[in-house]
Amino acid sequence: MTEYVSTTPGLFPLPDWAKDDLSDLKGHQKHDLISGDEDEEIAAVYEDAREEVIELQREAGLERVAEGQLRWDDMLAHPLAVHDAVETRGIVRYYDNNNFYREPVVRDALAFSGDVASELESAAELVDDGALQAVLPGPYSLADLATDEHYGDDAEFLAAVAEFLEGELEAFPEIETLFLLEPSLVENPPGDGEDERASRAIDRVASATDADVVVQPYWGALSEKVYAHLLDADVDAVGFDFVANQEDNLYNVQEYGATDDVSLGLADGQSTLVEDPEAIRDRVDWVSEQVPVSEFETVYLTTNTETFYLPYAKFEEKLAVIAEAAELAEVKAA
């Protein structure tokens, strides 16, 4: 029987009190954090905020619990933005929206960092029942968001980013699931030849863990060739943003098939409108009418994008909706 698993793609908004505290601490401003050795007071705020969002996911009933990525001021660019071999420069628009990040410029070889692993070690102390989910930028998106001034070749740079993420992942504590976020596969799709290299890079990262790996593109649908190559990667699930694009995502599945598991982005991670759980369950039914969901071993129900953009109170409500919708889908399937 198909298992319905409620989760998120991570990158949560900060609790309101944490924003206030961080603003007050020694003139702390957005984009000031450039390493993992922040002031102890600032680190304590993030630690308390992490505990809060983990407890919030528990109370909502989510079956996978993310660390939250609350320190990721630069969003998906964070693992490079805090790296010793990277120089952060001017503010760059984060895809086509009103969020921004510091441009990470790679000036030297990408050696091991351990920044994300240290965050997960702290989260693992709070999630000891096998429900911990890690979140990383996919190698193609991370390379796309960065500027290379060291490797000098796009293919070599992508391979270096994949090797870097592979090393970071190998240092993670035990996790149940890994979400690799790959919006650049939609927003700036790779061309001929590059699409195959992107798939190989994703495969390399995914092969570094025994956890279930979900590749989650969003803000639309993958082109046919990109999707077909992505299926060649050794991943457990591919995600579909059914909020932004229903028709093309359905076409990809119907035409080229899918992985054994699937991730359905059915709640809007950017809209303050909070869906009813029954409405999300109805969307599961709609997908099932087009593609037999019962053929999948695991169906992850999630927001279509990260929830970084939401007011914290709306974020709380979205978590509860996703968890309840998964329960409704599970009951109906039984």
Coordinates of C-alpha atoms in Angstrom, one line a residue:
M1 CA 0.0 0.0 0.0
T2 CA 1.2 3.5 -0.8
E3 CA 2.6 5.4 2.2
Y4 CA 1.8 9.2 2.4
V5 CA 4.5 11.2 4.1
S6 CA 4.0 14.8 5.1
T7 CA 7.1 17.0 4.9
T8 CA 8.5 20.3 3.6
P9 CA 11.4 21.4 1.5
G10 CA 12.9 23.2 4.5
L11 CA 14.2 26.8 4.5
F12 CA 11.7 28.1 7.1
P13 CA 11.1 31.7 8.0
L14 CA 12.5 32.8 11.3
P15 CA 10.2 33.1 14.3
D16 CA 9.2 36.8 14.8
W17 CA 11.0 37.0 18.2
A18 CA 14.2 35.6 16.6
K19 CA 14.1 38.3 14.0
D20 CA 13.8 41.0 16.6
D21 CA 16.6 39.5 18.8
L22 CA 19.0 39.2 15.9
S23 CA 18.3 42.8 14.8
D24 CA 19.1 44.0 18.3
L25 CA 22.3 42.0 18.9
K26 CA 25.3 44.2 18.1
G27 CA 23.7 45.8 15.1
H28 CA 23.2 42.4 13.4
Q29 CA 21.8 42.9 9.9
K30 CA 20.6 40.5 7.2
H31 CA 23.6 39.1 5.2
D32 CA 26.2 39.8 7.9
L33 CA 26.7 36.2 8.8
I34 CA 29.6 34.8 6.7
S35 CA 30.8 31.8 8.7
G36 CA 29.7 29.2 11.2
D37 CA 31.4 30.9 14.2
E38 CA 28.9 33.7 14.9
D39 CA 28.9 35.5 18.2
E40 CA 27.7 33.2 21.0
E41 CA 24.6 35.3 21.7
I42 CA 23.6 35.2 18.0
A43 CA 24.3 31.4 17.9
A44 CA 22.1 31.0 20.9
V45 CA 19.2 32.7 19.2
Y46 CA 19.5 30.3 16.2
E47 CA 19.7 27.4 18.5
D48 CA 16.5 28.3 20.4
A49 CA 14.8 29.1 17.1
R50 CA 15.8 25.6 15.7
E51 CA 14.3 24.0 18.8
E52 CA 11.1 25.9 18.2
V53 CA 10.6 25.0 14.6
I54 CA 11.4 21.3 15.3
E55 CA 8.9 21.3 18.1
L56 CA 6.4 23.0 15.8
Q57 CA 6.8 20.3 13.1
R58 CA 6.3 17.7 15.8
E59 CA 3.1 19.3 17.1
A60 CA 1.8 19.6 13.5
G61 CA 2.3 15.9 13.0
L62 CA 4.8 16.0 10.1
E63 CA 6.4 12.7 9.4
R64 CA 9.8 14.1 8.3
V65 CA 11.3 16.9 10.4
A66 CA 13.7 19.4 8.8
E67 CA 16.3 21.4 10.7
G68 CA 14.8 24.5 9.2
Q69 CA 17.9 26.2 7.7
L70 CA 17.2 29.3 9.7
R71 CA 20.9 30.5 9.4
W72 CA 20.6 30.4 5.6
D73 CA 20.3 34.2 5.0
D74 CA 21.6 33.5 1.4
M75 CA 19.0 30.7 0.9
L76 CA 20.3 28.0 -1.4
A77 CA 23.6 29.7 -1.9
H78 CA 24.4 29.3 1.9
P79 CA 26.8 26.3 1.7
L80 CA 29.0 28.3 -0.6
A81 CA 28.4 31.7 1.0
V82 CA 30.0 30.5 4.3
H83 CA 32.9 28.6 2.7
D84 CA 36.5 29.8 3.2
A85 CA 37.3 29.5 -0.6
V86 CA 34.4 31.8 -1.5
E87 CA 34.2 35.5 -1.6
T88 CA 30.7 37.0 -1.2
R89 CA 30.1 40.1 -3.2
G90 CA 27.1 42.2 -4.1
I91 CA 23.4 41.5 -3.6
V92 CA 21.8 39.4 -6.4
R93 CA 18.1 38.8 -7.0
Y94 CA 17.1 35.2 -6.0
Y95 CA 15.5 34.0 -9.3
D96 CA 12.5 36.1 -10.3
N97 CA 11.3 37.3 -6.9
N98 CA 11.8 40.0 -4.3
N99 CA 14.4 38.0 -2.3
F100 CA 18.1 38.5 -2.5
Y101 CA 21.3 36.8 -1.6
R102 CA 25.0 37.6 -1.6
E103 CA 26.8 36.5 -4.8
P104 CA 29.2 33.6 -3.9
V105 CA 32.3 33.9 -6.0
V106 CA 34.5 30.7 -5.8
R107 CA 38.1 31.9 -5.7
D108 CA 39.8 28.6 -4.7
A109 CA 39.3 24.8 -4.5
L110 CA 36.1 23.8 -2.7
A111 CA 37.4 21.7 0.3
F112 CA 35.3 20.3 3.1
S113 CA 33.4 22.8 5.2
G114 CA 31.1 20.9 7.6
D115 CA 28.8 23.8 8.2
V116 CA 25.5 22.1 7.3
A117 CA 26.6 18.9 9.1
S118 CA 27.0 20.8 12.3
E119 CA 23.5 22.2 12.0
L120 CA 22.1 18.7 11.5
E121 CA 24.1 17.3 14.5
S122 CA 22.3 19.8 16.7
A123 CA 18.9 18.8 15.1
A124 CA 19.7 15.1 15.5
E125 CA 19.8 15.6 19.3
L126 CA 16.2 16.7 19.1
V127 CA 15.0 14.2 16.5
D128 CA 16.1 10.8 17.6
D129 CA 13.3 8.6 16.1
G130 CA 14.5 8.3 12.5
A131 CA 12.4 11.2 11.2
L132 CA 15.2 13.7 10.5
Q133 CA 15.3 15.1 7.0
A134 CA 18.2 17.0 5.6
V135 CA 18.0 19.7 3.0
L136 CA 20.7 20.7 0.5
P137 CA 20.8 22.7 -2.7
G138 CA 21.2 20.4 -5.6
P139 CA 24.6 20.7 -7.4
Y140 CA 23.2 22.2 -10.6
S141 CA 21.3 25.0 -8.7
L142 CA 24.2 25.7 -6.4
A143 CA 26.6 26.0 -9.3
D144 CA 24.1 28.2 -11.2
L145 CA 23.7 30.6 -8.2
A146 CA 27.5 30.9 -7.9
T147 CA 30.3 32.5 -9.9
D148 CA 33.4 30.6 -10.8
E149 CA 36.7 32.3 -10.7
H150 CA 38.9 29.3 -10.0
Y151 CA 38.0 26.2 -12.1
G152 CA 37.5 28.0 -15.4
D153 CA 35.2 25.5 -17.1
D154 CA 31.5 25.0 -16.5
A155 CA 31.6 21.2 -16.6
E156 CA 34.6 21.2 -14.2
F157 CA 32.9 23.6 -11.9
L158 CA 29.7 21.6 -11.7
A159 CA 31.7 18.5 -11.0
A160 CA 33.6 20.3 -8.2
V161 CA 30.3 21.5 -6.6
A162 CA 29.0 18.0 -6.7
E163 CA 32.1 16.7 -5.1
F164 CA 31.9 19.4 -2.4
L165 CA 28.3 18.5 -1.7
E166 CA 29.2 14.8 -1.6
G167 CA 31.8 15.4 1.0
E168 CA 29.4 17.6 3.1
L169 CA 26.7 14.9 2.9
E170 CA 29.1 12.1 4.0
A171 CA 29.6 14.0 7.3
F172 CA 25.9 14.2 8.1
P173 CA 24.5 12.3 11.1
E174 CA 22.0 9.6 10.3
I175 CA 19.0 11.0 8.3
E176 CA 15.9 9.4 7.0
T177 CA 15.4 11.6 3.9
L178 CA 17.4 14.1 1.9
F179 CA 15.7 16.8 -0.2
L180 CA 17.9 18.2 -2.9
L181 CA 16.4 21.4 -4.1
E182 CA 16.9 22.1 -7.8
P183 CA 14.8 25.1 -8.9
S184 CA 17.5 26.1 -11.4
L185 CA 16.6 23.0 -13.5
V186 CA 13.4 24.9 -14.2
E187 CA 14.5 28.5 -14.0
N188 CA 17.7 28.2 -15.9
P189 CA 17.5 24.8 -17.6
P190 CA 20.7 23.1 -18.8
G191 CA 21.2 22.8 -22.5
D192 CA 22.3 19.8 -24.6
G193 CA 25.1 17.9 -23.0
E194 CA 24.8 20.0 -19.8
D195 CA 21.5 18.3 -18.9
E196 CA 23.3 14.9 -18.8
R197 CA 26.1 16.4 -16.7
A198 CA 23.5 17.8 -14.3
S199 CA 22.0 14.4 -13.9
R200 CA 25.4 12.8 -13.2
A201 CA 26.2 15.5 -10.7
I202 CA 22.9 14.8 -8.9
D203 CA 23.6 11.1 -9.0
R204 CA 27.0 11.6 -7.4
V205 CA 25.5 13.6 -4.5
A206 CA 22.6 11.1 -4.0
S207 CA 25.0 8.2 -4.0
A208 CA 26.8 9.6 -0.9
T209 CA 23.9 8.7 1.5
D210 CA 21.8 5.7 2.3
A211 CA 18.9 8.0 3.0
D212 CA 15.9 8.3 0.6
V213 CA 16.8 11.1 -1.8
V214 CA 14.1 13.4 -3.2
V215 CA 15.1 15.8 -6.0
Q216 CA 12.7 18.7 -5.8
P217 CA 12.5 21.2 -8.7
Y218 CA 10.0 24.0 -8.5
W219 CA 8.6 27.2 -10.0
G220 CA 7.4 25.2 -13.0
A221 CA 8.0 22.0 -14.8
L222 CA 11.2 20.4 -16.2
S223 CA 11.7 20.3 -19.9
E224 CA 11.3 16.9 -21.4
K225 CA 15.0 16.3 -22.0
V226 CA 16.0 17.5 -18.5
Y227 CA 13.4 15.3 -16.9
A228 CA 14.4 12.3 -18.9
H229 CA 18.0 12.7 -17.9
L230 CA 17.1 13.3 -14.3
L231 CA 15.4 9.9 -14.2
D232 CA 18.8 8.4 -15.0
A233 CA 20.1 9.6 -11.6
D234 CA 20.0 7.1 -8.8
V235 CA 17.4 9.0 -6.7
D236 CA 14.3 7.6 -4.9
A237 CA 11.9 10.4 -5.8
V238 CA 11.4 13.3 -8.1
G239 CA 9.3 16.2 -7.0
F240 CA 6.6 18.0 -9.0
D241 CA 5.4 21.6 -8.5
F242 CA 1.7 21.2 -9.2
V243 CA 1.0 24.7 -7.9
A244 CA 3.0 26.5 -10.6
N245 CA 2.4 24.0 -13.5
Q246 CA 0.0 21.1 -13.7
E247 CA -0.1 20.3 -17.4
D248 CA 3.6 20.0 -18.2
N249 CA 4.4 18.1 -15.0
L250 CA 1.6 15.6 -15.7
Y251 CA 2.9 15.2 -19.3
N252 CA 6.4 14.4 -18.1
V253 CA 5.1 11.6 -15.8
Q254 CA 2.7 10.2 -18.4
E255 CA 5.2 10.3 -21.2
Y256 CA 8.5 9.3 -19.5
G257 CA 7.3 7.5 -16.3
A258 CA 8.6 8.3 -12.8
T259 CA 10.7 7.1 -9.9
D260 CA 9.4 4.5 -7.5
D261 CA 8.5 7.3 -5.1
V262 CA 7.2 10.8 -5.8
S263 CA 7.0 14.2 -4.2
L264 CA 3.9 16.3 -4.8
G265 CA 4.1 20.0 -4.3
L266 CA 0.4 20.7 -3.7
A267 CA 0.4 23.5 -1.1
D268 CA 1.6 27.0 -2.1
G269 CA 4.8 27.7 -0.3
Q270 CA 4.7 31.4 -1.2
S271 CA 1.1 32.3 -0.8
T272 CA -0.3 33.5 2.5
L273 CA -3.6 31.9 1.6
V274 CA -3.8 28.8 3.7
E275 CA -5.5 25.8 2.0
D276 CA -7.9 23.4 3.7
P277 CA -6.5 19.9 4.3
E278 CA -9.5 18.5 2.3
A279 CA -8.5 20.7 -0.6
I280 CA -5.0 19.3 -0.6
R281 CA -6.4 15.8 -0.4
D282 CA -8.7 16.6 -3.3
R283 CA -5.6 17.6 -5.3
V284 CA -4.0 14.3 -4.5
D285 CA -7.2 12.7 -5.9
W286 CA -6.9 14.8 -9.0
V287 CA -3.3 13.7 -9.6
S288 CA -4.4 10.1 -9.0
E289 CA -7.0 10.4 -11.8
Q290 CA -4.2 11.4 -14.2
V291 CA -1.4 9.2 -12.8
P292 CA -2.2 6.2 -10.6
V293 CA -0.6 7.4 -7.3
S294 CA -1.2 4.0 -5.8
E295 CA 1.6 2.7 -8.1
F296 CA 4.1 4.7 -6.0
E297 CA 5.6 3.2 -2.9
T298 CA 5.9 6.5 -1.1
V299 CA 4.2 9.8 -1.9
Y300 CA 5.6 12.9 -0.1
L301 CA 3.1 15.7 0.4
T302 CA 4.7 19.0 0.7
T303 CA 4.6 22.7 -0.3
N304 CA 5.8 23.4 -3.8
T305 CA 8.6 25.7 -2.7
E306 CA 10.5 26.5 0.5
T307 CA 8.4 28.5 3.0
F308 CA 11.0 31.1 3.6
Y309 CA 8.7 33.8 2.1
L310 CA 5.8 33.3 4.5
P311 CA 4.9 35.2 7.6
Y312 CA 5.7 32.9 10.5
A313 CA 2.1 32.5 11.6
K314 CA 1.1 31.5 8.1
F315 CA 4.0 29.1 8.0
E316 CA 2.7 27.4 11.2
E317 CA -0.7 27.0 9.6
K318 CA 0.7 25.5 6.4
L319 CA 2.6 22.8 8.4
A320 CA -0.7 21.7 10.1
V321 CA -2.5 21.6 6.7
I322 CA 0.2 19.4 5.1
A323 CA 0.2 17.0 8.0
E324 CA -3.6 16.7 8.1
A325 CA -3.9 16.3 4.3
A326 CA -1.4 13.4 4.4
E327 CA -3.4 11.7 7.2
L328 CA -6.6 12.2 5.1
A329 CA -4.9 10.7 2.0
E330 CA -3.6 7.7 4.1
V331 CA -7.1 7.0 5.5
K332 CA -8.7 7.2 2.0
A333 CA -6.1 4.9 0.5
A334 CA -6.7 2.3 3.3

